[in-house]
Structures are given as structure tokens and as C-alpha cells.
Short mmCIF file of C-alpha atoms in Angstrom, two decimals:
data_model
loop_
_atom_site.label_atom_id
_atom_site.label_comp_id
_atom_site.label_asym_id
_atom_site.label_seq_id
_atom_site.Cartn_x
_atom_site.Cartn_y
_atom_site.Cartn_z
CA MET A 216 -65.46 48.33 31.91
CA GLY A 217 -66.88 48.07 28.42
CA PHE A 218 -68.20 44.95 26.37
CA ALA A 219 -64.87 44.50 24.48
CA LYS A 220 -62.57 44.76 28.20
CA SER A 221 -64.79 42.44 29.76
CA LYS A 222 -64.74 39.75 26.90
CA PHE A 223 -60.69 39.81 26.66
CA TRP A 224 -60.64 39.30 30.97
CA ILE A 225 -63.24 36.57 30.48
CA PHE A 226 -61.17 35.10 27.76
CA LEU A 227 -57.73 35.59 30.10
CA SER A 228 -59.40 34.17 32.85
CA LEU A 229 -60.19 30.85 31.03
CA CYS A 230 -56.90 30.84 29.76
CA ILE A 231 -55.26 30.48 33.13
CA LEU A 232 -57.80 28.13 34.60
CA GLY A 233 -56.67 26.08 31.13
CA PHE A 234 -60.59 26.01 29.70
CA ILE A 235 -59.18 27.38 26.37
CA LEU A 236 -55.63 25.90 25.07
CA CYS A 237 -53.66 29.78 23.57
CA PHE A 238 -50.82 29.52 21.70
CA ASN A 239 -48.96 32.08 19.36
CA PRO A 240 -49.88 30.90 15.84
CA LEU A 241 -46.03 31.59 14.85
CA GLN A 242 -44.15 29.52 17.15
CA ALA A 243 -47.28 26.60 16.19
CA ILE A 244 -45.65 27.06 12.57
CA ILE A 245 -42.11 26.57 13.57
CA ALA A 246 -42.93 23.51 16.17
CA SER A 247 -44.55 21.79 13.91
CA VAL A 248 -41.72 21.28 11.70
CA PRO A 249 -39.64 18.69 13.46
CA THR A 250 -35.94 18.34 13.19
CA VAL A 251 -33.39 16.10 11.95
CA THR A 252 -30.21 14.33 13.57
CA PHE A 253 -28.16 11.21 13.67
CA GLU A 254 -28.42 9.76 17.13
CA LEU A 255 -24.67 9.63 17.55
CA THR A 256 -22.13 12.13 16.54
CA ASN A 257 -19.38 9.78 17.50
CA SER A 258 -19.33 5.25 16.93
CA SER A 259 -16.02 2.87 16.53
CA ILE A 260 -16.26 -0.32 15.25
CA SER A 261 -14.08 -2.83 13.94
CA GLU A 262 -12.93 -3.13 10.66
CA ASN A 263 -13.91 -6.95 10.73
CA THR A 264 -17.88 -5.80 11.54
CA LEU A 265 -19.33 -6.77 8.07
CA THR A 266 -22.18 -4.65 8.00
CA THR A 267 -23.59 -1.35 10.48
CA SER A 268 -25.78 1.48 10.23
CA LEU A 269 -26.08 4.83 11.60
CA VAL A 270 -29.38 5.68 13.45
CA VAL A 271 -31.18 8.96 12.39
CA ASN A 272 -33.76 10.32 13.83
CA LEU A 273 -36.57 13.36 13.64
CA SER A 274 -37.50 14.95 16.84
CA ALA A 275 -41.27 14.57 16.24
CA SER A 276 -43.33 12.78 13.47
CA SER A 277 -45.10 14.83 10.57
CA SER A 278 -48.29 14.58 8.61
CA GLN A 279 -45.40 15.24 5.46
CA GLU A 280 -43.52 12.38 3.83
CA ILE A 281 -39.76 13.71 4.69
CA THR A 282 -36.12 13.40 2.78
CA VAL A 283 -32.93 14.03 3.75
CA ASP A 284 -29.38 13.24 1.93
CA TYR A 285 -26.55 12.23 3.24
CA LEU A 286 -22.84 12.49 1.86
CA VAL A 287 -19.71 11.26 2.94
CA THR A 288 -17.58 14.49 3.25
CA GLY A 289 -14.23 13.33 4.49
CA GLY A 290 -12.14 10.68 7.03
CA THR A 291 -9.26 9.10 6.24
CA ALA A 292 -10.62 5.71 5.46
CA ASN A 293 -11.09 4.74 1.31
CA ASN A 294 -14.83 3.63 0.07
CA THR A 295 -12.57 2.92 -3.25
CA ASN A 296 -10.23 0.10 -4.53
CA TRP A 297 -7.89 2.99 -5.70
CA GLY A 298 -5.29 3.53 -2.54
CA SER A 299 -4.73 1.02 -0.44
CA GLY A 300 -7.72 -1.10 -0.06
CA GLN A 301 -11.34 -0.16 -0.08
CA ASP A 302 -12.33 -0.02 3.72
CA TYR A 303 -16.56 0.48 3.23
CA THR A 304 -19.03 1.14 0.65
CA LEU A 305 -21.29 4.09 1.05
CA THR A 306 -20.72 7.21 -0.93
CA GLN A 307 -23.86 8.97 -0.62
CA GLY A 308 -27.77 8.60 -0.57
CA THR A 309 -30.98 9.80 0.51
CA LEU A 310 -33.60 8.99 3.73
CA THR A 311 -37.02 8.82 3.40
CA PHE A 312 -39.55 9.44 6.17
CA ALA A 313 -43.04 8.04 5.95
CA PRO A 314 -45.92 10.32 7.46
CA GLY A 315 -45.85 9.34 10.99
CA ILE A 316 -42.34 7.16 11.30
CA VAL A 317 -39.39 8.92 13.42
CA THR A 318 -36.04 6.89 12.83
CA GLN A 319 -34.66 5.61 9.93
CA ASN A 320 -31.28 4.06 9.14
CA ILE A 321 -27.92 4.69 7.06
CA SER A 322 -26.64 1.05 5.80
CA LEU A 323 -22.76 0.84 5.09
CA SER A 324 -20.47 -2.39 4.48
CA ILE A 325 -17.00 -2.55 6.09
CA ILE A 326 -14.58 -4.28 3.81
CA ASP A 327 -11.83 -6.57 6.36
CA ASP A 328 -8.61 -6.28 4.50
CA SER A 329 -5.32 -8.26 5.29
CA ILE A 330 -3.39 -4.60 5.82
CA GLN A 331 -1.38 -3.37 8.91
CA GLU A 332 -2.67 0.05 9.26
CA ALA A 333 -3.96 2.88 11.89
CA ASP A 334 -7.19 3.60 12.28
CA GLU A 335 -9.21 5.30 9.70
CA THR A 336 -12.40 7.09 9.58
CA ILE A 337 -15.38 7.96 7.83
CA LYS A 338 -16.99 11.29 8.09
CA ILE A 339 -21.05 11.37 6.68
CA LYS A 340 -22.75 14.37 6.87
CA LEU A 341 -26.70 15.17 6.47
CA LEU A 342 -27.85 17.65 3.96
CA HIS A 343 -30.59 19.07 1.16
CA PRO A 344 -33.26 18.74 4.08
CA GLN A 345 -36.84 18.45 2.53
CA ASN A 346 -40.06 19.34 5.21
CA VAL A 347 -37.51 19.00 8.09
CA SER A 348 -35.00 21.42 9.59
CA ILE A 349 -31.09 20.00 10.06
CA GLY A 350 -30.40 19.79 13.60
CA GLU A 351 -27.09 20.58 15.45
CA ASN A 352 -25.94 16.51 15.49
CA SER A 353 -26.26 16.75 11.40
CA LEU A 354 -22.33 15.06 11.37
CA HIS A 355 -21.35 11.52 12.30
CA THR A 356 -17.53 10.32 12.60
CA MET A 357 -16.95 6.66 12.20
CA ARG A 358 -13.52 5.18 13.45
CA LEU A 359 -12.68 1.44 12.18
CA ILE A 360 -10.57 0.22 14.09
CA ASP A 361 -7.87 -1.85 12.38
CA ASN A 362 -7.99 -5.62 13.17
CA ASP A 363 -4.64 -6.87 11.73
CA ARG A 364 -2.14 -4.33 12.77
CA GLY A 365 0.97 -4.95 15.02
CA ALA A 366 1.30 -2.61 17.99
CA ILE A 367 1.63 1.61 16.76
CA PHE A 368 4.68 3.75 17.22
CA ASP A 369 4.46 7.08 17.88
CA VAL A 370 8.16 8.23 15.67
CA VAL A 371 8.67 11.13 18.36
CA LYS A 372 7.32 9.30 21.69
CA ASP A 373 9.00 6.16 21.20
CA PHE A 374 11.93 7.51 18.83
CA GLY A 375 12.43 10.87 20.13
CA ALA A 376 12.14 12.17 16.46
CA ALA A 377 12.26 16.32 17.26
CA GLY A 378 10.29 17.15 14.35
CA ASP A 379 11.11 20.62 14.46
CA GLY A 380 12.59 21.50 11.19
CA ILE A 381 16.01 21.87 11.95
CA THR A 382 17.34 19.09 13.94
CA ASP A 383 17.92 15.82 11.21
CA ASP A 384 15.68 13.44 12.28
CA THR A 385 17.08 10.67 10.22
CA LYS A 386 18.54 8.36 12.77
CA ALA A 387 15.40 8.47 14.97
CA ILE A 388 13.35 7.83 11.98
CA GLN A 389 15.48 5.03 10.98
CA THR A 390 16.24 3.28 14.33
CA ALA A 391 12.27 3.29 13.98
CA VAL A 392 11.77 1.72 10.70
CA ASP A 393 14.59 -1.11 11.43
CA SER A 394 12.98 -1.67 14.89
CA VAL A 395 9.11 -1.82 13.89
CA TYR A 396 10.28 -4.46 11.20
CA GLU A 397 12.52 -6.03 13.50
CA GLN A 398 9.02 -6.91 15.52
CA GLY A 399 7.00 -8.48 12.37
CA GLY A 400 5.71 -5.15 11.73
CA GLY A 401 2.90 -2.12 11.99
CA VAL A 402 2.79 1.02 11.81
CA ILE A 403 4.54 4.28 12.53
CA VAL A 404 2.94 7.48 12.91
CA PHE A 405 4.81 10.65 12.60
CA PRO A 406 2.73 13.44 14.29
CA PRO A 407 1.88 16.86 12.81
CA ARG A 408 5.15 18.27 13.08
CA VAL A 409 8.06 19.04 10.07
CA TYR A 410 11.16 16.13 10.21
CA ILE A 411 14.50 17.14 8.66
CA VAL A 412 14.94 13.84 6.34
CA THR A 413 18.25 12.54 4.29
CA SER A 414 17.82 9.60 3.55
CA VAL A 415 15.74 6.51 5.16
CA ASN A 416 15.62 3.16 4.19
CA LEU A 417 12.23 1.67 4.85
CA LYS A 418 10.94 -1.70 4.85
CA GLU A 419 7.90 -3.80 4.20
CA ASN A 420 4.87 -4.76 6.28
CA ILE A 421 4.94 -0.97 8.00
CA THR A 422 2.60 1.67 7.18
CA TYR A 423 3.89 4.80 7.44
CA GLN A 424 1.79 7.09 8.42
CA GLY A 425 2.18 11.31 8.24
CA TYR A 426 -1.17 13.35 7.92
CA LYS A 427 0.00 16.82 8.15
CA ALA A 428 3.28 15.86 8.63
CA THR A 429 6.15 17.17 6.00
CA ILE A 430 9.31 15.43 5.45
CA LYS A 431 11.88 17.93 3.98
CA ARG A 432 14.75 17.28 2.51
CA PRO A 433 17.77 19.70 4.39
CA ASP A 434 20.09 22.10 2.04
CA ASN A 435 22.59 21.19 -0.28
CA GLN A 436 22.43 17.70 -0.83
CA ASP A 437 23.97 15.73 -3.31
CA LYS A 438 22.65 13.82 -6.73
CA TRP A 439 22.37 10.54 -4.57
CA THR A 440 20.38 11.60 -1.84
CA ARG A 441 17.05 10.18 -1.85
CA THR A 442 14.70 10.84 0.73
CA PHE A 443 12.77 7.32 0.91
CA ILE A 444 13.73 4.00 -0.17
CA ALA A 445 12.27 1.18 -0.22
CA ASN A 446 14.84 -1.81 -1.57
CA TYR A 447 13.14 -5.09 -1.97
CA ALA A 448 14.39 -8.46 -2.57
CA GLY A 449 12.63 -11.85 -2.57
CA GLU A 450 11.44 -14.62 -4.42
CA ALA A 451 7.68 -13.91 -3.39
CA ASN A 452 6.18 -10.75 -3.46
CA SER A 453 6.87 -8.49 -0.54
CA GLN A 454 4.06 -7.29 2.22
CA PRO A 455 2.51 -4.14 1.81
CA LEU A 456 5.01 -1.11 1.99
CA ILE A 457 2.66 1.66 2.89
CA ILE A 458 3.38 5.69 2.37
CA LYS A 459 0.34 7.97 3.91
CA GLY A 460 -0.74 11.59 4.43
CA PHE A 461 2.77 12.92 3.94
CA THR A 462 4.06 16.44 2.10
CA PHE A 463 7.43 15.61 0.65
CA ASP A 464 9.52 18.81 0.63
CA GLY A 465 12.56 18.38 -2.13
CA ASN A 466 13.39 22.51 -0.65
CA SER A 467 14.90 22.65 -4.28
CA LYS A 468 15.61 26.39 -3.53
CA ASN A 469 18.57 25.42 -1.76
CA GLN A 470 19.73 22.51 -3.48
CA GLY A 471 22.21 24.52 -5.95
CA ASP A 472 21.72 23.70 -10.08
CA TYR A 473 18.97 21.14 -10.43
CA GLN A 474 17.34 22.34 -14.29
CA LYS A 475 20.39 20.79 -16.22
CA TYR A 476 19.76 17.76 -14.05
CA GLU A 477 22.80 17.80 -12.05
CA LEU A 478 20.78 16.26 -9.68
CA GLU A 479 17.99 13.79 -11.51
CA GLN A 480 18.62 10.92 -9.07
CA ALA A 481 17.82 12.85 -5.88
CA HIS A 482 14.25 11.80 -5.93
CA LEU A 483 11.58 12.17 -2.79
CA ILE A 484 10.78 8.43 -3.09
CA PHE A 485 12.00 5.70 -4.80
CA LEU A 486 11.06 2.13 -4.44
CA VAL A 487 12.58 -0.79 -6.77
CA GLY A 488 12.82 -4.74 -6.42
CA ASP A 489 15.97 -6.20 -7.06
CA PRO A 490 15.42 -7.63 -11.06
CA LYS A 491 17.54 -10.95 -10.09
CA LEU A 492 14.54 -12.16 -8.28
CA PRO A 493 11.13 -12.40 -9.14
CA GLY A 494 9.63 -11.02 -6.65
CA LYS A 495 7.71 -7.95 -6.17
CA LEU A 496 7.57 -4.86 -4.03
CA GLN A 497 4.00 -4.26 -3.41
CA ALA A 498 3.76 -0.37 -2.21
CA PHE A 499 0.79 1.84 -1.81
CA ILE A 500 1.02 5.60 -1.99
CA GLU A 501 -1.94 7.23 -1.08
CA ASP A 502 -3.14 11.30 0.14
CA CYS A 503 0.76 12.77 -0.06
CA ASN A 504 1.79 15.88 -1.81
CA PHE A 505 5.19 16.44 -3.30
CA ILE A 506 6.53 20.10 -3.57
CA ASP A 507 9.84 21.85 -4.80
CA GLY A 508 11.48 17.85 -6.30
CA VAL A 509 14.53 18.15 -7.98
CA ALA A 510 14.03 15.31 -9.49
CA ASP A 511 10.90 12.83 -9.61
CA GLY A 512 8.34 12.86 -6.56
CA ILE A 513 7.49 9.16 -6.83
CA SER A 514 10.38 6.92 -8.80
CA VAL A 515 9.47 3.74 -9.49
CA TYR A 516 12.44 1.12 -10.79
CA THR A 517 12.22 -2.45 -11.61
CA ASN A 518 10.06 -5.56 -9.90
CA VAL A 519 7.33 -3.03 -8.48
CA SER A 520 3.80 -2.73 -7.73
CA VAL A 521 2.58 -0.08 -6.86
CA LYS A 522 -0.82 2.04 -6.19
CA VAL A 523 -0.60 5.77 -6.19
CA PHE A 524 -3.38 7.43 -5.33
CA ASN A 525 -4.97 11.09 -3.97
CA CYS A 526 -1.95 12.51 -4.76
CA GLU A 527 -0.53 16.02 -5.58
CA ALA A 528 2.97 17.14 -6.79
CA VAL A 529 3.83 20.87 -7.47
CA ASN A 530 7.11 22.19 -9.24
CA VAL A 531 8.69 18.23 -9.18
CA PHE A 532 11.14 19.00 -11.97
CA ARG A 533 11.43 15.43 -13.57
CA GLY A 534 7.55 14.69 -12.59
CA GLY A 535 4.91 13.70 -10.19
CA PHE A 536 4.67 10.00 -10.95
CA VAL A 537 7.29 8.35 -13.10
CA LEU A 538 8.25 4.77 -14.07
CA THR A 539 11.43 3.49 -15.23
CA GLY A 540 12.02 -0.19 -14.44
CA GLY A 541 10.67 -2.89 -15.99
CA ASN A 542 8.72 -6.47 -14.96
CA SER A 543 6.39 -3.68 -12.64
CA GLU A 544 2.81 -2.34 -12.16
CA ALA A 545 1.47 0.73 -11.76
CA GLU A 546 -1.89 2.49 -11.38
CA VAL A 547 -2.41 5.81 -10.56
CA TYR A 548 -5.63 7.09 -9.73
CA SER A 549 -5.99 11.03 -8.85
CA LEU A 550 -2.95 12.37 -9.51
CA THR A 551 -2.82 16.44 -9.92
CA THR A 552 0.34 18.09 -11.22
CA ARG A 553 1.06 21.65 -11.83
CA GLY A 554 4.22 24.31 -11.39
CA GLU A 555 5.17 27.19 -11.19
CA THR A 556 8.93 27.17 -11.24
CA ASP A 557 9.32 23.68 -12.77
CA ASP A 558 6.37 22.33 -14.93
CA THR A 559 5.32 19.05 -13.48
CA GLY A 560 3.45 15.84 -15.05
CA ILE A 561 4.27 11.86 -15.40
CA ASP A 562 6.80 10.06 -17.32
CA ILE A 563 6.83 6.38 -18.14
CA GLU A 564 10.08 6.20 -20.58
CA VAL A 565 10.70 2.17 -19.08
CA ASP A 566 14.64 1.54 -20.23
CA GLY A 567 15.40 -0.51 -17.02
CA GLU A 568 15.17 -4.24 -16.95
CA GLY A 569 13.29 -5.93 -14.42
CA TYR A 570 13.26 -9.80 -13.75
CA GLY A 571 14.06 -12.56 -16.85
CA GLY A 572 15.40 -9.14 -18.39
CA SER A 573 11.80 -7.82 -19.09
CA LEU A 574 10.94 -4.64 -19.95
CA LYS A 575 7.26 -5.00 -19.50
CA VAL A 576 4.90 -3.08 -17.69
CA ASP A 577 0.88 -2.97 -17.26
CA VAL A 578 -0.50 0.72 -16.52
CA LYS A 579 -3.32 2.27 -15.55
CA LEU A 580 -4.31 6.07 -15.25
CA GLU A 581 -7.76 6.99 -14.06
CA ASN A 582 -8.39 10.65 -13.68
CA LEU A 583 -5.61 12.69 -13.93
CA ASN A 584 -5.10 16.27 -13.75
CA LEU A 585 -1.95 16.99 -15.54
CA ILE A 586 -2.29 21.25 -15.26
CA ASN A 587 1.24 21.66 -16.36
CA GLY A 588 3.95 19.55 -17.82
CA ASN A 589 4.84 16.01 -20.04
CA PHE A 590 2.24 13.82 -20.74
CA ASP A 591 5.09 11.15 -21.79
CA ILE A 592 4.87 7.77 -22.32
CA ALA A 593 7.12 5.31 -23.57
CA VAL A 594 6.71 1.52 -23.59
CA SER A 595 7.77 -1.51 -25.02
CA ASP A 596 7.69 -5.50 -24.75
CA SER A 597 4.03 -5.88 -24.91
CA SER A 598 3.67 -3.80 -21.97
CA THR A 599 -0.03 -2.65 -21.32
CA VAL A 600 -1.43 0.87 -20.54
CA THR A 601 -4.52 2.35 -20.17
CA GLY A 602 -5.62 5.69 -19.32
CA ASN A 603 -9.50 7.27 -18.34
CA ASP A 604 -10.46 11.15 -17.63
CA ILE A 605 -7.41 12.48 -18.20
CA ILE A 606 -7.07 16.17 -18.58
CA SER A 607 -3.08 17.17 -19.80
CA ASP A 608 -1.38 20.01 -21.13
CA ALA A 609 1.77 19.95 -23.55
CA PRO A 610 3.67 18.39 -24.03
CA PHE A 611 2.58 15.29 -24.85
CA TYR A 612 4.44 11.96 -26.31
CA ILE A 613 3.61 8.38 -26.20
CA PHE A 614 6.30 5.28 -27.73
CA SER A 615 4.14 2.44 -27.71
CA ARG A 616 6.55 -0.54 -29.89
CA ASN A 617 4.67 -3.76 -29.59
CA SER A 618 1.93 -2.81 -27.18
CA THR A 619 -0.81 -1.96 -26.63
CA MET A 620 -2.49 1.66 -25.01
CA LYS A 621 -6.02 2.61 -24.64
CA PHE A 622 -7.57 6.41 -23.93
CA THR A 623 -10.85 7.30 -22.90
CA ASN A 624 -12.93 10.12 -21.69
CA SER A 625 -9.98 12.06 -22.23
CA GLN A 626 -8.87 15.66 -22.90
CA PHE A 627 -5.08 16.11 -24.50
CA LYS A 628 -3.15 19.47 -25.42
CA VAL A 629 -0.10 19.40 -27.79
CA GLY A 630 2.40 21.81 -28.37
CA ALA A 631 5.04 22.64 -31.27
CA THR A 632 6.19 19.18 -33.40
CA ASP A 633 9.93 19.25 -33.15
CA GLY A 634 10.90 16.27 -34.17
CA TYR A 635 11.12 14.94 -30.35
CA MET A 636 8.18 15.65 -28.37
CA ASN A 637 4.48 16.38 -29.10
CA ARG A 638 4.60 13.36 -31.39
CA ILE A 639 3.26 9.58 -31.46
CA VAL A 640 6.16 7.14 -32.42
CA PHE A 641 5.29 3.60 -32.96
CA PRO A 642 1.56 3.05 -32.56
CA TYR A 643 1.38 -0.87 -32.17
CA ASN A 644 -1.94 -1.05 -31.02
CA ILE A 645 -2.97 2.32 -29.27
CA THR A 646 -6.80 3.67 -29.01
CA PHE A 647 -8.15 7.08 -28.28
CA GLU A 648 -12.14 7.27 -27.52
CA ASN A 649 -14.47 9.80 -26.39
CA CYS A 650 -11.37 12.18 -26.36
CA ASP A 651 -10.66 15.51 -26.78
CA PHE A 652 -7.53 16.83 -28.72
CA TYR A 653 -6.10 20.51 -29.29
CA VAL A 654 -2.79 21.91 -30.69
CA THR A 655 -1.88 24.51 -28.27
CA ARG A 656 0.99 27.56 -28.80
CA LYS A 657 3.16 26.06 -25.73
CA GLU A 658 6.73 25.65 -27.40
CA THR A 659 9.97 23.02 -26.65
CA LYS A 660 13.75 24.12 -26.58
CA ARG A 661 13.85 22.85 -30.01
CA PRO A 662 13.43 24.58 -33.29
CA TYR A 663 9.87 23.81 -34.75
CA SER A 664 8.24 23.97 -38.02
CA PHE A 665 4.62 23.52 -37.47
CA PHE A 666 1.82 22.32 -34.12
CA SER A 667 0.29 18.99 -35.04
CA VAL A 668 -2.59 17.10 -32.64
CA ALA A 669 -0.85 13.62 -34.05
CA ASP A 670 2.55 13.83 -35.46
CA VAL A 671 2.59 9.96 -36.37
CA TRP A 672 5.57 8.07 -37.20
CA TRP A 673 5.36 4.55 -38.03
CA GLN A 674 8.55 4.48 -38.46
CA HIS A 675 12.35 5.47 -36.92
CA PRO A 676 16.13 5.25 -38.26
CA SER A 677 17.21 4.05 -35.29
CA TYR A 678 14.94 0.88 -35.46
CA GLU A 679 13.77 -2.21 -37.73
CA ARG A 680 11.23 -1.47 -39.80
CA GLN A 681 7.95 -2.04 -37.84
CA SER A 682 4.32 -3.04 -39.32
CA ASN A 683 0.76 -4.00 -38.94
CA GLN A 684 0.64 -1.06 -36.40
CA LEU A 685 -3.08 0.56 -36.07
CA LEU A 686 -3.99 3.85 -34.59
CA VAL A 687 -7.37 4.22 -34.24
CA PHE A 688 -9.55 7.63 -33.56
CA ARG A 689 -12.85 6.95 -32.06
CA ASN A 690 -15.51 9.86 -31.29
CA CYS A 691 -12.78 12.31 -31.13
CA SER A 692 -12.61 16.14 -31.82
CA PHE A 693 -9.47 17.66 -32.78
CA LYS A 694 -9.39 21.59 -32.28
CA VAL A 695 -6.98 24.84 -32.48
CA ASP A 696 -6.56 26.37 -29.62
CA SER A 697 -7.39 30.17 -28.79
CA ASN A 698 -3.41 30.64 -28.35
CA ILE A 699 -2.47 29.62 -31.83
CA LYS A 700 -1.20 32.69 -34.31
CA LYS A 701 -2.36 32.86 -37.49
CA THR A 702 1.06 32.38 -39.13
CA ASP A 703 1.71 28.98 -37.35
CA LYS A 704 1.29 26.15 -39.52
CA THR A 705 -0.72 23.40 -38.02
CA TYR A 706 -2.18 20.32 -39.05
CA ALA A 707 -4.95 18.37 -37.34
CA ILE A 708 -2.66 14.38 -38.07
CA TYR A 709 0.85 14.79 -39.94
CA LEU A 710 1.61 11.30 -40.67
CA ARG A 711 5.14 11.06 -40.85
CA ARG A 712 6.45 8.75 -43.79
CA ASP A 713 5.84 5.34 -44.06
CA ALA A 714 7.54 1.75 -45.46
CA GLU A 715 6.02 0.29 -48.33
CA LEU A 716 3.70 -2.33 -47.33
CA ALA A 717 3.66 -2.10 -44.06
CA ASN A 718 0.41 -2.49 -43.45
CA ASN A 719 0.26 0.51 -40.92
CA ARG A 720 -3.49 1.67 -40.17
CA LEU A 721 -5.02 4.93 -39.15
CA VAL A 722 -8.83 4.44 -38.44
CA LEU A 723 -10.66 7.40 -38.09
CA ASP A 724 -14.09 6.39 -36.69
CA THR A 725 -16.56 9.17 -36.00
CA VAL A 726 -13.83 12.31 -35.78
CA ASP A 727 -14.44 15.96 -35.84
CA ILE A 728 -11.90 18.25 -36.94
CA SER A 729 -12.05 21.72 -36.90
CA GLN A 730 -11.83 23.94 -40.11
CA ASN A 731 -8.97 26.25 -38.37
CA PHE A 732 -6.21 23.96 -38.98
CA ASN A 733 -4.71 24.58 -41.88
CA VAL A 734 -4.41 21.34 -43.53
CA GLY A 735 -6.88 17.93 -41.55
CA ILE A 736 -4.78 14.82 -42.70
CA PHE A 737 -1.38 15.37 -44.45
CA ARG A 738 0.58 12.27 -45.39
CA GLN A 739 4.45 12.76 -45.97
CA LYS A 740 5.32 10.73 -49.28
#
């Protein structure tokens, strides 16, 4: 036995006897990096719990500082006040483990609202580890148990709806609504199925929850068949009516002609309060999709207070969100509209008198992506409209008689000027701030002569003389879209003829007008 072999056998013997610690250096390196995980992957708490914590553990201590990010990645609960109410306060953050520390907590506050709703969930994920690896338990699902609701009812199990996409479930769903309402309200859950519905009259103090459920309009319905209708009459405002999680399918391919407004009243959701009484219908619509509609996706008429959150409308003929009645309030957050067969946008065109003969509305728009379809807002009677973070394709139309509007941090495309669409009429008090405007080659069905970002009508022959109006562009840019042809006539701002001594004012405060316009500012004499 050689000297080298002798040393090997002596070394091996000592290892076996425990005199020398033997290890694989690669294994030692791997073992020195701990893992980070949630202590539990699921938990449940009552909505009236003010604060709670999620425990996050390291598998072993470390001599280095360790960080890991956490992020809310899903669930049905809401961390903003944009929908039916805020449920908790937490979005994202970073946990830091000092050397030797193996446990940290993620704290969040729970908001106890008074709304009847089904239990909701929050999904929180660990990600972006530093000096640590993420273990298997990296996702925690927290269930918020509602403490306000009445009973929860299943529209299939409790009321016999088929949800097979063939059977007309109108009667079963109407029975569910009437029964739950008579019992004092509650939650009606629609399991993930397809429900054929002609027209159902909804009641307040009920949450209608249908995540992954579809409400589909039957073939060949008439102009006045509205899918979900809520009609309220009262001296005081109603209890909340909440619609969550549905897909509403208007089945436009099987409805006959509609693109000349043959079916213009066949809305997917129609909300109205009796204008003879002061009370308003209070409604919340969130996490809903509207597809292939022959009229409005969400149609709001008189005496309504509505919040719309996180909805999408695709190929809905008259618009994803439409407001036409006075004495109403609307807040629309995170709405996307787009269309291939039918352009889909928003239309606020108030011509129905609410309580006291009022045409006044108060509207707030936030985080809208109107990929195509109208951005059409026409209000009067001291109404207010505010908008922020809006991206809108043409056409673009604003009418603001004796009303106030302000739009910030937005982008608008404005199409062909045809004397009807793509213009600003009666800018009584309108401000655009930090906005980008583009003239784009999108034509209407009417003859046109030029393109202009702002075709401003101080006066109109159909109305009395207007005076002391104010239109402000602050920190705005005016640009020419790449699809405009060299033969197109373009103006950044086109001011229509004004009355003498009307004191109507245009204010340009730090604006950038592209040299690609034929004319920057033109004033008609």
C-alpha cells in the first residue's frame, strides 16, 4: 500500500469514526442559502377584523441581510374605493430580514363596509428574492368573510336555473330575485355557466355575483327587451345593488338589423330611478364584461348613483357606458372599450330630466382605455365632469353648456371635422391639463372639409347667445398622426365665429403645437 493510499484510508476511517467532519463543498454552498415561505398558504378572517398579519419565515438564519418583495396578484377583494367599496389596504412592499432574523410579518388593514356581498379573497405572492431562494409556499390566499350579509343563495341549487346555454332561465332567476328581496336581501351566486335570459327585474339590497358566468340574450329579441333592469322609486336613496363578475352577451349576430338603431333600447343593463321622487338608485357594477351588444352595455338614466369598476366592453353598438338621465352621479374607473364589428366607447348625452326637472349630472372618469368608439360628453345645467388617465380614439365630442369639465394626464385622438362630431361646443369652463392631442385620419359618415384637434364652437344657431366661456389648454401638446395625408387640411385649433363682446376666452398655457399642422390657430371671422 503506497503512502497516498495509506493517507486516504486513514482519512476515511477518521470520517467514519466521526473525528473529521466530511462534506461536499457544493452541498455546503447550497445549504447556506435559506428559503423564504409563507407560514400558511391559506387563511380566513372576518371582515370586521381591523388588522391582520401574514407570517413569512426563513428556513434558516443568515449572516447576510435578506429581502423579498410581496405583491397582491389577484383575488376578488378590492384595495381601492373604485368599485363597491374598499376591502383592504395593501398593494405591494418589501420585507427585510436583518442578519440572524428568521421571521417577518406582512400587515394589512381590513375595511369593514356595510355592503352585503359574498366572501372575497386576496392573493399575495412573494417574489424578487435577494440572498434567499423562494420556497414552495410562495402564494397566500386570504378569505375575507363578510359580516353584513343575509343568506347566500345559489341560483342553480336553490332556484332551479339550468345554466346550460339552451334553457331560458329568466323565470328561475326572477324567482330568485323576488325571494331574496322579500327575505330582506342577500347574495345570489351564479355558478360558472351560461344562462339564457330575456329580461329580469333586479332589486336593491342584493349582490348578484357571477364570476365566470355568462348572461346571454336569446335570439331575435325586440327593441325593448333589456336583459337586467333595475327600476327604483323612493323618497330616500336605495340600499346598494351590486353586480359583480358577469359576462353579458348581447348575441348581436342573431338579433336581426340593429346598426341603424333598430334595437337602440335593448340594453344589457338598464338603471333608472323614478324622477318624480328624490331618492336615487345606488348601484355598483364591477369586474364585468359586455360583448356583442345591440344597444348599451351599461345604460344609466334618471336618479341614479352608480360606480363602475374594472369592466370591458367589446363590440357593443351604442357604447360600453352610456348616461342619458339627469339628477344622476356616475364614477367610472378602469373601463376598456374596443370593437371590431361595432365601435365601442362612452356616451354621456343627458336629455332626460331627473327629479325636479334637473339635467344636472356629476361624472368622474379614471383610467379609461377607449381603443375605438366615441368619446362623447354632452352636459348642461351646472353639471361637472372630471377625467384623468384617459386614452381615447376618435371620434371626440364635447358639449358643456353652463357646465364645468377638467381632464388631466390624458391622450385624445380627434378625427375628421364634419360640423357634428369631433368638436367642442360651448366650452363654458373646460380645462385640459397635461394632455396630448392628435388629429387622426378617422372619417365619419358625414362630409368633412378639414381636421382639427379643437374645433371650438363658442356659439350655435340653435341656442341663445353664450358669453364668458373659458377654454384652457395647460401643458398640452398638439400633434399630427402619421396616417394624415399630405393633401389633408389640418388645424391645431379652429375657432368658429363668435358673437361680438361675448368675452369668450381661449387660454394657452405652455402648449406645444407641431409644425406639421397646416395652420396652428385659426380664427373664423
